[in-house]
mmCIF file of C-alpha atoms in Angstrom:
data_model
loop_
_atom_site.group_PDB
_atom_site.id
_atom_site.type_symbol
_atom_site.label_atom_id
_atom_site.label_comp_id
_atom_site.label_asym_id
_atom_site.label_seq_id
_atom_site.Cartn_x
_atom_site.Cartn_y
_atom_site.Cartn_z
ATOM 1 C CA UNK A 1 7.434 -4.335 0.800
ATOM 2 C CA UNK A 2 11.117 -3.932 1.526
ATOM 3 C CA UNK A 3 11.484 -7.716 0.925
ATOM 4 C CA UNK A 4 10.081 -7.384 -2.546
ATOM 5 C CA UNK A 5 12.151 -4.352 -3.226
ATOM 6 C CA UNK A 6 15.298 -6.444 -2.716
ATOM 7 C CA UNK A 7 14.044 -9.409 -4.637
ATOM 8 C CA UNK A 8 13.160 -7.162 -7.652
ATOM 9 C CA UNK A 9 16.780 -6.188 -7.854
ATOM 10 C CA UNK A 10 17.805 -9.898 -7.961
ATOM 11 C CA UNK A 11 15.468 -10.991 -10.748
ATOM 12 C CA UNK A 12 18.153 -10.636 -13.382
ATOM 13 C CA UNK A 13 20.349 -13.127 -11.458
ATOM 14 C CA UNK A 14 17.798 -15.897 -12.232
ATOM 15 C CA UNK A 15 18.344 -17.620 -8.914
ATOM 16 C CA UNK A 16 16.068 -20.462 -7.717
ATOM 17 C CA UNK A 17 14.043 -18.162 -5.524
ATOM 18 C CA UNK A 18 11.118 -18.621 -3.065
ATOM 19 C CA UNK A 19 9.059 -15.808 -1.646
ATOM 20 C CA UNK A 20 7.341 -16.580 1.621
ATOM 21 C CA UNK A 21 4.133 -14.600 2.066
ATOM 22 C CA UNK A 22 0.535 -14.036 0.936
ATOM 23 C CA UNK A 23 0.478 -14.002 -2.838
ATOM 24 C CA UNK A 24 -2.092 -11.217 -2.865
ATOM 25 C CA UNK A 25 0.163 -8.966 -0.871
ATOM 26 C CA UNK A 26 3.355 -9.620 -2.848
ATOM 27 C CA UNK A 27 4.623 -7.453 -5.683
ATOM 28 C CA UNK A 28 3.157 -8.698 -9.013
ATOM 29 C CA UNK A 29 6.625 -9.382 -10.460
ATOM 30 C CA UNK A 30 7.575 -11.376 -7.377
ATOM 31 C CA UNK A 31 4.302 -13.210 -6.932
ATOM 32 C CA UNK A 32 5.333 -16.033 -9.332
ATOM 33 C CA UNK A 33 8.015 -17.025 -6.847
ATOM 34 C CA UNK A 34 5.521 -17.775 -4.031
ATOM 35 C CA UNK A 35 4.992 -21.388 -3.146
ATOM 36 C CA UNK A 36 1.332 -21.262 -4.319
ATOM 37 C CA UNK A 37 2.202 -19.896 -7.763
ATOM 38 C CA UNK A 38 5.082 -22.319 -8.308
ATOM 39 C CA UNK A 39 2.976 -25.317 -7.224
ATOM 40 C CA UNK A 40 0.195 -24.136 -9.604
ATOM 41 C CA UNK A 41 2.514 -23.537 -12.523
ATOM 42 C CA UNK A 42 4.485 -26.845 -12.133
ATOM 43 C CA UNK A 43 1.459 -28.953 -11.166
ATOM 44 C CA UNK A 44 2.897 -29.884 -7.742
ATOM 45 C CA UNK A 45 0.249 -31.815 -5.757
ATOM 46 C CA UNK A 46 2.061 -33.933 -3.214
ATOM 47 C CA UNK A 47 3.388 -32.795 0.169
ATOM 48 C CA UNK A 48 6.754 -34.366 -0.649
ATOM 49 C CA UNK A 49 7.141 -32.392 -3.806
ATOM 50 C CA UNK A 50 6.090 -29.232 -2.059
ATOM 51 C CA UNK A 51 8.709 -29.746 0.631
ATOM 52 C CA UNK A 52 11.370 -30.422 -2.003
ATOM 53 C CA UNK A 53 10.519 -27.173 -3.714
ATOM 54 C CA UNK A 54 10.937 -25.303 -0.365
ATOM 55 C CA UNK A 55 14.164 -27.066 0.647
ATOM 56 C CA UNK A 56 15.912 -26.635 -2.695
ATOM 57 C CA UNK A 57 15.315 -22.966 -3.124
ATOM 58 C CA UNK A 58 18.728 -21.250 -3.201
ATOM 59 C CA UNK A 59 17.317 -17.963 -2.049
ATOM 60 C CA UNK A 60 14.394 -17.422 0.346
ATOM 61 C CA UNK A 61 12.847 -14.009 0.805
ATOM 62 C CA UNK A 62 10.563 -13.271 3.792
ATOM 63 C CA UNK A 63 9.987 -11.044 6.763
ATOM 64 C CA UNK A 64 11.514 -11.809 10.098
ATOM 65 C CA UNK A 65 8.070 -12.433 11.551
ATOM 66 C CA UNK A 66 7.497 -15.214 8.908
ATOM 67 C CA UNK A 67 10.361 -17.256 10.390
ATOM 68 C CA UNK A 68 8.382 -18.113 13.515
ATOM 69 C CA UNK A 69 5.316 -19.251 11.638
ATOM 70 C CA UNK A 70 6.440 -20.982 8.409
ATOM 71 C CA UNK A 71 7.174 -24.710 8.356
ATOM 72 C CA UNK A 72 10.218 -24.251 6.064
ATOM 73 C CA UNK A 73 12.374 -22.903 8.875
ATOM 74 C CA UNK A 74 11.897 -26.049 10.958
ATOM 75 C CA UNK A 75 13.044 -28.242 8.061
ATOM 76 C CA UNK A 76 16.291 -26.612 6.836
ATOM 77 C CA UNK A 77 19.217 -24.566 7.965
ATOM 78 C CA UNK A 78 20.780 -21.841 5.843
ATOM 79 C CA UNK A 79 24.361 -20.859 5.172
ATOM 80 C CA UNK A 80 23.645 -17.172 5.421
ATOM 81 C CA UNK A 81 20.916 -14.948 6.789
ATOM 82 C CA UNK A 82 20.983 -11.354 5.473
ATOM 83 C CA UNK A 83 18.692 -8.988 7.307
ATOM 84 C CA UNK A 84 17.862 -5.714 5.637
ATOM 85 C CA UNK A 85 16.567 -2.714 7.605
ATOM 86 C CA UNK A 86 18.035 -4.353 10.689
ATOM 87 C CA UNK A 87 17.925 -1.142 12.751
ATOM 88 C CA UNK A 88 14.104 -1.196 12.565
ATOM 89 C CA UNK A 89 13.624 -4.680 14.082
ATOM 90 C CA UNK A 90 13.386 -5.489 17.770
ATOM 91 C CA UNK A 91 15.948 -7.947 19.138
ATOM 92 C CA UNK A 92 13.569 -10.861 19.899
ATOM 93 C CA UNK A 93 12.190 -10.778 16.357
ATOM 94 C CA UNK A 94 15.511 -10.533 14.580
ATOM 95 C CA UNK A 95 17.024 -13.291 16.746
ATOM 96 C CA UNK A 96 14.374 -15.759 15.571
ATOM 97 C CA UNK A 97 15.735 -15.292 11.987
ATOM 98 C CA UNK A 98 19.404 -15.426 12.947
ATOM 99 C CA UNK A 99 19.154 -18.809 14.648
ATOM 100 C CA UNK A 100 18.276 -20.409 11.307
ATOM 101 C CA UNK A 101 21.676 -19.741 9.679
ATOM 102 C CA UNK A 102 25.388 -20.375 10.303
ATOM 103 C CA UNK A 103 26.384 -16.801 9.441
ATOM 104 C CA UNK A 104 24.439 -13.634 9.506
ATOM 105 C CA UNK A 105 24.825 -10.144 8.066
ATOM 106 C CA UNK A 106 22.905 -7.185 9.470
ATOM 107 C CA UNK A 107 22.347 -4.303 7.024
ATOM 108 C CA UNK A 108 20.924 -1.018 8.285
ATOM 109 C CA UNK A 109 21.303 2.596 9.052
ATOM 110 C CA UNK A 110 21.210 3.743 12.715
ATOM 111 C CA UNK A 111 20.624 7.286 11.400
ATOM 112 C CA UNK A 112 17.098 6.152 10.453
ATOM 113 C CA UNK A 113 14.137 4.896 12.488
ATOM 114 C CA UNK A 114 14.697 2.438 15.310
ATOM 115 C CA UNK A 115 12.215 -0.378 16.169
ATOM 116 C CA UNK A 116 8.749 0.939 16.883
ATOM 117 C CA UNK A 117 7.893 0.303 20.521
ATOM 118 C CA UNK A 118 4.607 1.842 21.728
ATOM 119 C CA UNK A 119 5.046 1.068 25.422
ATOM 120 C CA UNK A 120 6.922 3.840 27.246
ATOM 121 C CA UNK A 121 8.234 1.463 29.946
ATOM 122 C CA UNK A 122 9.554 -0.939 27.315
ATOM 123 C CA UNK A 123 11.353 1.899 25.547
ATOM 124 C CA UNK A 124 12.831 2.972 28.843
ATOM 125 C CA UNK A 125 14.201 -0.542 29.403
ATOM 126 C CA UNK A 126 15.834 -0.524 25.960
ATOM 127 C CA UNK A 127 13.320 -2.470 23.816
ATOM 128 C CA UNK A 128 13.778 0.141 21.023
ATOM 129 C CA UNK A 129 17.487 -0.485 20.743
ATOM 130 C CA UNK A 130 18.147 -2.798 17.799
ATOM 131 C CA UNK A 131 20.563 -5.736 17.796
ATOM 132 C CA UNK A 132 22.322 -3.896 14.908
ATOM 133 C CA UNK A 133 23.035 -0.960 17.192
ATOM 134 C CA UNK A 134 24.110 -3.083 20.154
ATOM 135 C CA UNK A 135 26.525 -5.115 18.143
ATOM 136 C CA UNK A 136 27.925 -2.159 16.206
ATOM 137 C CA UNK A 137 28.716 -0.356 19.492
ATOM 138 C CA UNK A 138 30.132 -3.487 21.190
ATOM 139 C CA UNK A 139 32.143 -4.694 18.138
ATOM 140 C CA UNK A 140 33.018 -1.767 15.890
ATOM 141 C CA UNK A 141 35.774 -3.909 14.275
ATOM 142 C CA UNK A 142 32.990 -6.084 12.779
ATOM 143 C CA UNK A 143 31.201 -3.230 11.076
ATOM 144 C CA UNK A 144 31.713 -1.878 7.561
ATOM 145 C CA UNK A 145 30.474 1.528 6.532
ATOM 146 C CA UNK A 146 29.086 1.663 3.032
ATOM 147 C CA UNK A 147 29.688 5.102 1.481
ATOM 148 C CA UNK A 148 28.515 4.587 -2.031
ATOM 149 C CA UNK A 149 24.751 4.835 -2.611
ATOM 150 C CA UNK A 150 22.877 4.040 -5.845
ATOM 151 C CA UNK A 151 19.516 5.721 -5.153
ATOM 152 C CA UNK A 152 19.589 9.514 -4.801
ATOM 153 C CA UNK A 153 20.845 11.896 -7.431
ATOM 154 C CA UNK A 154 23.517 14.490 -6.481
ATOM 155 C CA UNK A 155 21.072 17.164 -5.221
ATOM 156 C CA UNK A 156 19.151 14.813 -2.959
ATOM 157 C CA UNK A 157 22.274 13.224 -1.594
ATOM 158 C CA UNK A 158 23.700 16.631 -0.894
ATOM 159 C CA UNK A 159 20.809 17.526 1.404
ATOM 160 C CA UNK A 160 21.128 14.207 3.259
ATOM 161 C CA UNK A 161 24.901 14.679 3.532
ATOM 162 C CA UNK A 162 24.695 18.205 4.999
ATOM 163 C CA UNK A 163 21.905 17.436 7.456
ATOM 164 C CA UNK A 164 22.835 13.939 8.623
ATOM 165 C CA UNK A 165 25.792 12.063 7.099
ATOM 166 C CA UNK A 166 28.557 14.618 7.295
ATOM 167 C CA UNK A 167 29.412 14.486 3.616
ATOM 168 C CA UNK A 168 30.285 10.759 3.877
ATOM 169 C CA UNK A 169 27.876 9.563 1.169
ATOM 170 C CA UNK A 170 28.921 9.361 -2.419
ATOM 171 C CA UNK A 171 27.041 8.552 -5.620
ATOM 172 C CA UNK A 172 27.863 5.098 -6.931
ATOM 173 C CA UNK A 173 28.159 6.270 -10.539
ATOM 174 C CA UNK A 174 27.735 9.306 -12.792
ATOM 175 C CA UNK A 175 24.404 7.989 -14.013
ATOM 176 C CA UNK A 176 23.121 7.933 -10.425
ATOM 177 C CA UNK A 177 24.435 11.431 -9.693
ATOM 178 C CA UNK A 178 22.817 12.931 -12.845
ATOM 179 C CA UNK A 179 19.605 11.008 -12.721
ATOM 180 C CA UNK A 180 17.141 13.983 -12.976
ATOM 181 C CA UNK A 181 13.415 13.906 -13.652
ATOM 182 C CA UNK A 182 12.557 14.252 -17.334
ATOM 183 C CA UNK A 183 8.947 15.057 -18.305
ATOM 184 C CA UNK A 184 7.535 14.568 -21.791
ATOM 185 C CA UNK A 185 5.866 17.954 -22.067
ATOM 186 C CA UNK A 186 7.982 21.034 -22.041
ATOM 187 C CA UNK A 187 5.668 23.726 -23.403
ATOM 188 C CA UNK A 188 3.999 25.544 -20.518
ATOM 189 C CA UNK A 189 1.497 27.294 -22.759
ATOM 190 C CA UNK A 190 -0.304 23.998 -23.424
ATOM 191 C CA UNK A 191 -1.133 23.682 -19.711
ATOM 192 C CA UNK A 192 -2.537 27.116 -19.069
ATOM 193 C CA UNK A 193 -1.266 30.097 -17.113
ATOM 194 C CA UNK A 194 -2.590 28.815 -13.801
ATOM 195 C CA UNK A 195 -0.153 25.935 -13.903
ATOM 196 C CA UNK A 196 2.988 27.942 -14.563
ATOM 197 C CA UNK A 197 4.476 27.568 -11.101
ATOM 198 C CA UNK A 198 3.747 23.831 -10.744
ATOM 199 C CA UNK A 199 5.302 23.250 -14.189
ATOM 200 C CA UNK A 200 8.372 25.262 -13.197
ATOM 201 C CA UNK A 201 8.675 23.202 -10.048
ATOM 202 C CA UNK A 202 8.562 19.945 -11.938
ATOM 203 C CA UNK A 203 10.616 20.832 -15.072
ATOM 204 C CA UNK A 204 13.621 22.542 -13.455
ATOM 205 C CA UNK A 205 16.793 20.468 -12.971
ATOM 206 C CA UNK A 206 16.881 20.814 -9.205
ATOM 207 C CA UNK A 207 16.501 17.472 -7.418
ATOM 208 C CA UNK A 208 15.062 19.007 -4.267
ATOM 209 C CA UNK A 209 12.258 21.616 -4.072
ATOM 210 C CA UNK A 210 10.601 22.952 -0.904
ATOM 211 C CA UNK A 211 7.114 24.255 -1.586
ATOM 212 C CA UNK A 212 6.430 26.861 1.158
ATOM 213 C CA UNK A 213 2.683 27.219 1.721
ATOM 214 C CA UNK A 214 3.068 29.756 4.484
ATOM 215 C CA UNK A 215 2.202 32.755 2.306
ATOM 216 C CA UNK A 216 -1.217 31.205 1.503
ATOM 217 C CA UNK A 217 -2.439 32.515 4.877
ATOM 218 C CA UNK A 218 -4.998 30.861 7.131
ATOM 219 C CA UNK A 219 -5.884 28.292 4.444
ATOM 220 C CA UNK A 220 -2.694 26.438 5.252
ATOM 221 C CA UNK A 221 -3.244 26.019 8.985
ATOM 222 C CA UNK A 222 -3.507 22.447 10.159
ATOM 223 C CA UNK A 223 -6.784 21.074 11.506
ATOM 224 C CA UNK A 224 -7.812 18.152 13.658
ATOM 225 C CA UNK A 225 -9.065 15.229 11.586
ATOM 226 C CA UNK A 226 -12.834 14.858 11.598
ATOM 227 C CA UNK A 227 -12.514 11.157 10.858
ATOM 228 C CA UNK A 228 -9.639 9.543 12.676
ATOM 229 C CA UNK A 229 -9.111 9.546 16.421
ATOM 230 C CA UNK A 230 -6.110 7.938 18.105
ATOM 231 C CA UNK A 231 -6.432 5.294 20.828
ATOM 232 C CA UNK A 232 -5.707 8.069 23.425
ATOM 233 C CA UNK A 233 -8.693 10.063 22.186
ATOM 234 C CA UNK A 234 -6.655 12.807 20.593
ATOM 235 C CA UNK A 235 -7.536 14.086 17.115
ATOM 236 C CA UNK A 236 -5.029 13.328 14.403
ATOM 237 C CA UNK A 237 -3.650 16.189 12.321
ATOM 238 C CA UNK A 238 -4.355 16.900 8.647
ATOM 239 C CA UNK A 239 -3.711 19.801 6.245
ATOM 240 C CA UNK A 240 -6.202 20.259 3.390
ATOM 241 C CA UNK A 241 -4.108 22.743 1.388
ATOM 242 C CA UNK A 242 -1.115 20.456 1.347
ATOM 243 C CA UNK A 243 -3.344 17.596 0.225
ATOM 244 C CA UNK A 244 -4.725 19.743 -2.671
ATOM 245 C CA UNK A 245 -1.279 20.881 -3.746
ATOM 246 C CA UNK A 246 0.115 17.402 -3.674
ATOM 247 C CA UNK A 247 -2.831 15.882 -5.608
ATOM 248 C CA UNK A 248 -2.388 18.515 -8.307
ATOM 249 C CA UNK A 249 1.355 17.946 -8.561
ATOM 250 C CA UNK A 250 0.889 14.152 -8.848
ATOM 251 C CA UNK A 251 -1.648 14.642 -11.642
ATOM 252 C CA UNK A 252 0.868 16.832 -13.485
ATOM 253 C CA UNK A 253 3.566 14.217 -13.068
ATOM 254 C CA UNK A 254 1.295 11.627 -14.628
ATOM 255 C CA UNK A 255 0.421 14.038 -17.435
ATOM 256 C CA UNK A 256 4.116 14.475 -17.895
ATOM 257 C CA UNK A 257 4.450 10.732 -18.501
ATOM 258 C CA UNK A 258 6.019 9.825 -15.205
ATOM 259 C CA UNK A 259 4.960 6.229 -14.435
ATOM 260 C CA UNK A 260 2.403 6.389 -11.608
ATOM 261 C CA UNK A 261 4.089 3.425 -9.906
ATOM 262 C CA UNK A 262 7.297 5.550 -9.667
ATOM 263 C CA UNK A 263 5.502 8.241 -7.597
ATOM 264 C CA UNK A 264 4.954 8.132 -3.846
ATOM 265 C CA UNK A 265 3.467 10.487 -1.331
ATOM 266 C CA UNK A 266 4.530 10.207 2.307
ATOM 267 C CA UNK A 267 3.523 11.977 5.552
ATOM 268 C CA UNK A 268 4.100 11.498 9.306
ATOM 269 C CA UNK A 269 0.336 11.356 9.897
ATOM 270 C CA UNK A 270 -2.063 8.562 8.920
ATOM 271 C CA UNK A 271 -4.989 10.902 8.763
ATOM 272 C CA UNK A 272 -3.090 13.007 6.216
ATOM 273 C CA UNK A 273 -2.298 9.886 4.162
ATOM 274 C CA UNK A 274 -6.081 9.118 4.080
ATOM 275 C CA UNK A 275 -6.868 12.722 3.149
ATOM 276 C CA UNK A 276 -4.318 12.785 0.327
ATOM 277 C CA UNK A 277 -5.722 9.461 -0.961
ATOM 278 C CA UNK A 278 -9.181 11.118 -1.047
ATOM 279 C CA UNK A 279 -7.897 14.085 -3.021
ATOM 280 C CA UNK A 280 -6.064 11.880 -5.487
ATOM 281 C CA UNK A 281 -9.209 9.893 -6.076
ATOM 282 C CA UNK A 282 -11.174 13.122 -6.688
ATOM 283 C CA UNK A 283 -8.537 14.338 -9.180
ATOM 284 C CA UNK A 284 -8.423 11.001 -10.935
ATOM 285 C CA UNK A 285 -12.203 11.057 -11.340
ATOM 286 C CA UNK A 286 -11.844 14.115 -13.582
ATOM 287 C CA UNK A 287 -9.860 11.941 -16.052
ATOM 288 C CA UNK A 288 -7.568 14.735 -17.207
ATOM 289 C CA UNK A 289 -4.625 12.336 -17.134
ATOM 290 C CA UNK A 290 -6.236 9.715 -19.324
ATOM 291 C CA UNK A 291 -8.480 7.799 -17.015
ATOM 292 C CA UNK A 292 -8.241 7.141 -13.252
ATOM 293 C CA UNK A 293 -6.298 3.837 -13.035
ATOM 294 C CA UNK A 294 -3.118 5.738 -12.255
ATOM 295 C CA UNK A 295 -4.463 6.720 -8.843
ATOM 296 C CA UNK A 296 -4.195 3.187 -7.585
ATOM 297 C CA UNK A 297 -0.591 2.953 -8.739
ATOM 298 C CA UNK A 298 0.586 5.945 -6.767
ATOM 299 C CA UNK A 299 1.761 4.882 -3.298
ATOM 300 C CA UNK A 300 0.530 6.960 -0.384
ATOM 301 C CA UNK A 301 1.974 5.969 2.968
ATOM 302 C CA UNK A 302 3.346 7.094 6.300
ATOM 303 C CA UNK A 303 7.048 7.890 6.459
ATOM 304 C CA UNK A 304 7.548 5.087 8.979
ATOM 305 C CA UNK A 305 6.159 2.462 6.696
ATOM 306 C CA UNK A 306 8.229 3.688 3.769
ATOM 307 C CA UNK A 307 11.581 3.071 5.272
ATOM 308 C CA UNK A 308 13.402 0.672 2.907
ATOM 309 C CA UNK A 309 11.526 1.718 -0.176
ATOM 310 C CA UNK A 310 12.238 4.170 -2.944
ATOM 311 C CA UNK A 311 10.626 5.863 -5.990
ATOM 312 C CA UNK A 312 11.673 8.170 -8.764
ATOM 313 C CA UNK A 313 9.564 10.991 -7.288
ATOM 314 C CA UNK A 314 8.735 11.465 -3.615
ATOM 315 C CA UNK A 315 6.353 14.111 -2.285
ATOM 316 C CA UNK A 316 6.347 14.781 1.464
ATOM 317 C CA UNK A 317 3.505 16.394 3.345
ATOM 318 C CA UNK A 318 4.602 17.759 6.705
ATOM 319 C CA UNK A 319 1.117 18.922 7.789
ATOM 320 C CA UNK A 320 1.982 20.930 10.881
ATOM 321 C CA UNK A 321 1.323 24.672 10.536
ATOM 322 C CA UNK A 322 0.231 26.755 13.479
ATOM 323 C CA UNK A 323 0.915 30.171 15.067
ATOM 324 C CA UNK A 324 2.367 28.483 18.164
ATOM 325 C CA UNK A 325 4.993 26.757 15.976
ATOM 326 C CA UNK A 326 4.279 23.368 17.534
ATOM 327 C CA UNK A 327 5.543 20.562 15.367
ATOM 328 C CA UNK A 328 4.734 17.594 17.590
ATOM 329 C CA UNK A 329 6.629 14.519 18.576
ATOM 330 C CA UNK A 330 6.688 12.883 15.090
ATOM 331 C CA UNK A 331 8.477 15.747 13.378
ATOM 332 C CA UNK A 332 11.018 16.363 16.148
ATOM 333 C CA UNK A 333 12.610 12.920 15.550
ATOM 334 C CA UNK A 334 15.377 13.765 13.054
ATOM 335 C CA UNK A 335 15.636 10.077 12.102
ATOM 336 C CA UNK A 336 12.068 10.136 10.678
ATOM 337 C CA UNK A 337 12.920 13.290 8.688
ATOM 338 C CA UNK A 338 16.033 11.554 7.379
ATOM 339 C CA UNK A 339 13.933 8.648 6.121
ATOM 340 C CA UNK A 340 11.631 11.117 4.337
ATOM 341 C CA UNK A 341 14.578 12.918 2.692
ATOM 342 C CA UNK A 342 16.292 9.757 1.413
ATOM 343 C CA UNK A 343 13.513 7.901 -0.444
ATOM 344 C CA UNK A 344 13.651 9.742 -3.858
ATOM 345 C CA UNK A 345 15.882 8.908 -6.828
ATOM 346 C CA UNK A 346 15.143 11.791 -9.155
ATOM 347 C CA UNK A 347 12.931 14.464 -7.462
ATOM 348 C CA UNK A 348 12.110 15.263 -3.858
ATOM 349 C CA UNK A 349 9.212 17.675 -3.283
ATOM 350 C CA UNK A 350 8.814 18.920 0.328
ATOM 351 C CA UNK A 351 5.457 20.547 1.007
ATOM 352 C CA UNK A 352 4.841 22.518 4.206
#
């Protein structure tokens, strides 16, 4: 989760830290900071000792929703409340967290996705406007624009700058700017002639590659999912060719010694996410990349759920491909596209 992503970066600070949440759903490196694990490790058995552990934690990490349900927030007040991805949270939910602290800091990017509000009337009434946006517009003097970013290399940042940020973003250091994907294998002849183009895609020094499947003919045309149907009864979209291409590229990345947990595949459509997962499982079963355990380490998610996360390598499946050139509502929201384009550190592969 985005919470764990932040806490992972703070591990080296060795702060007395508490992670609120289900241990099974927390990142393995952060799980030891959950209350259950700390109680188990330190032999805490009394309610008083448990409360002391909660109250004395210098840093508490949780979701905004946890604030309303966890007993800790009724027992102590905090000096600061820092809310990450604040542009993606509805006002009632974020306010429940802010009331627990004397000072708050909202961190976010209004060029990315706003709060998800399914009800059309609620959106019309402004429910999808975040507190971050409201306060930034009402009090511009209280905002600070952060220009230096420490995620994307120079190529990926250039794309985001030209399309969205008006060349305002800068790489935080030379090492960030020059952080290109490096694969262990370099000899193409060891992988066979059929893999020449995928190898070229992965081994070149370009941070962004668009893999145009249009010339593959009718095979690339989208199709309604045969499995998933939305609540409105409409079929969800999937693209088999894109799923095959992506599964093959992911396998090559693993063969090239890229850690599987540094690879993510994202798509606007949940049905495509499920289809890609199926293709990855099938490829993993062939055990060409030294077993199949790597399949479970590769993250496959919707673009919306991946806001706030990053990986060394991101593959994006756009799915939509039809003669009418209809792209649908999801892909016409430029903020969603911006999220997809800004998740990768070393290599961004756009498939469509």
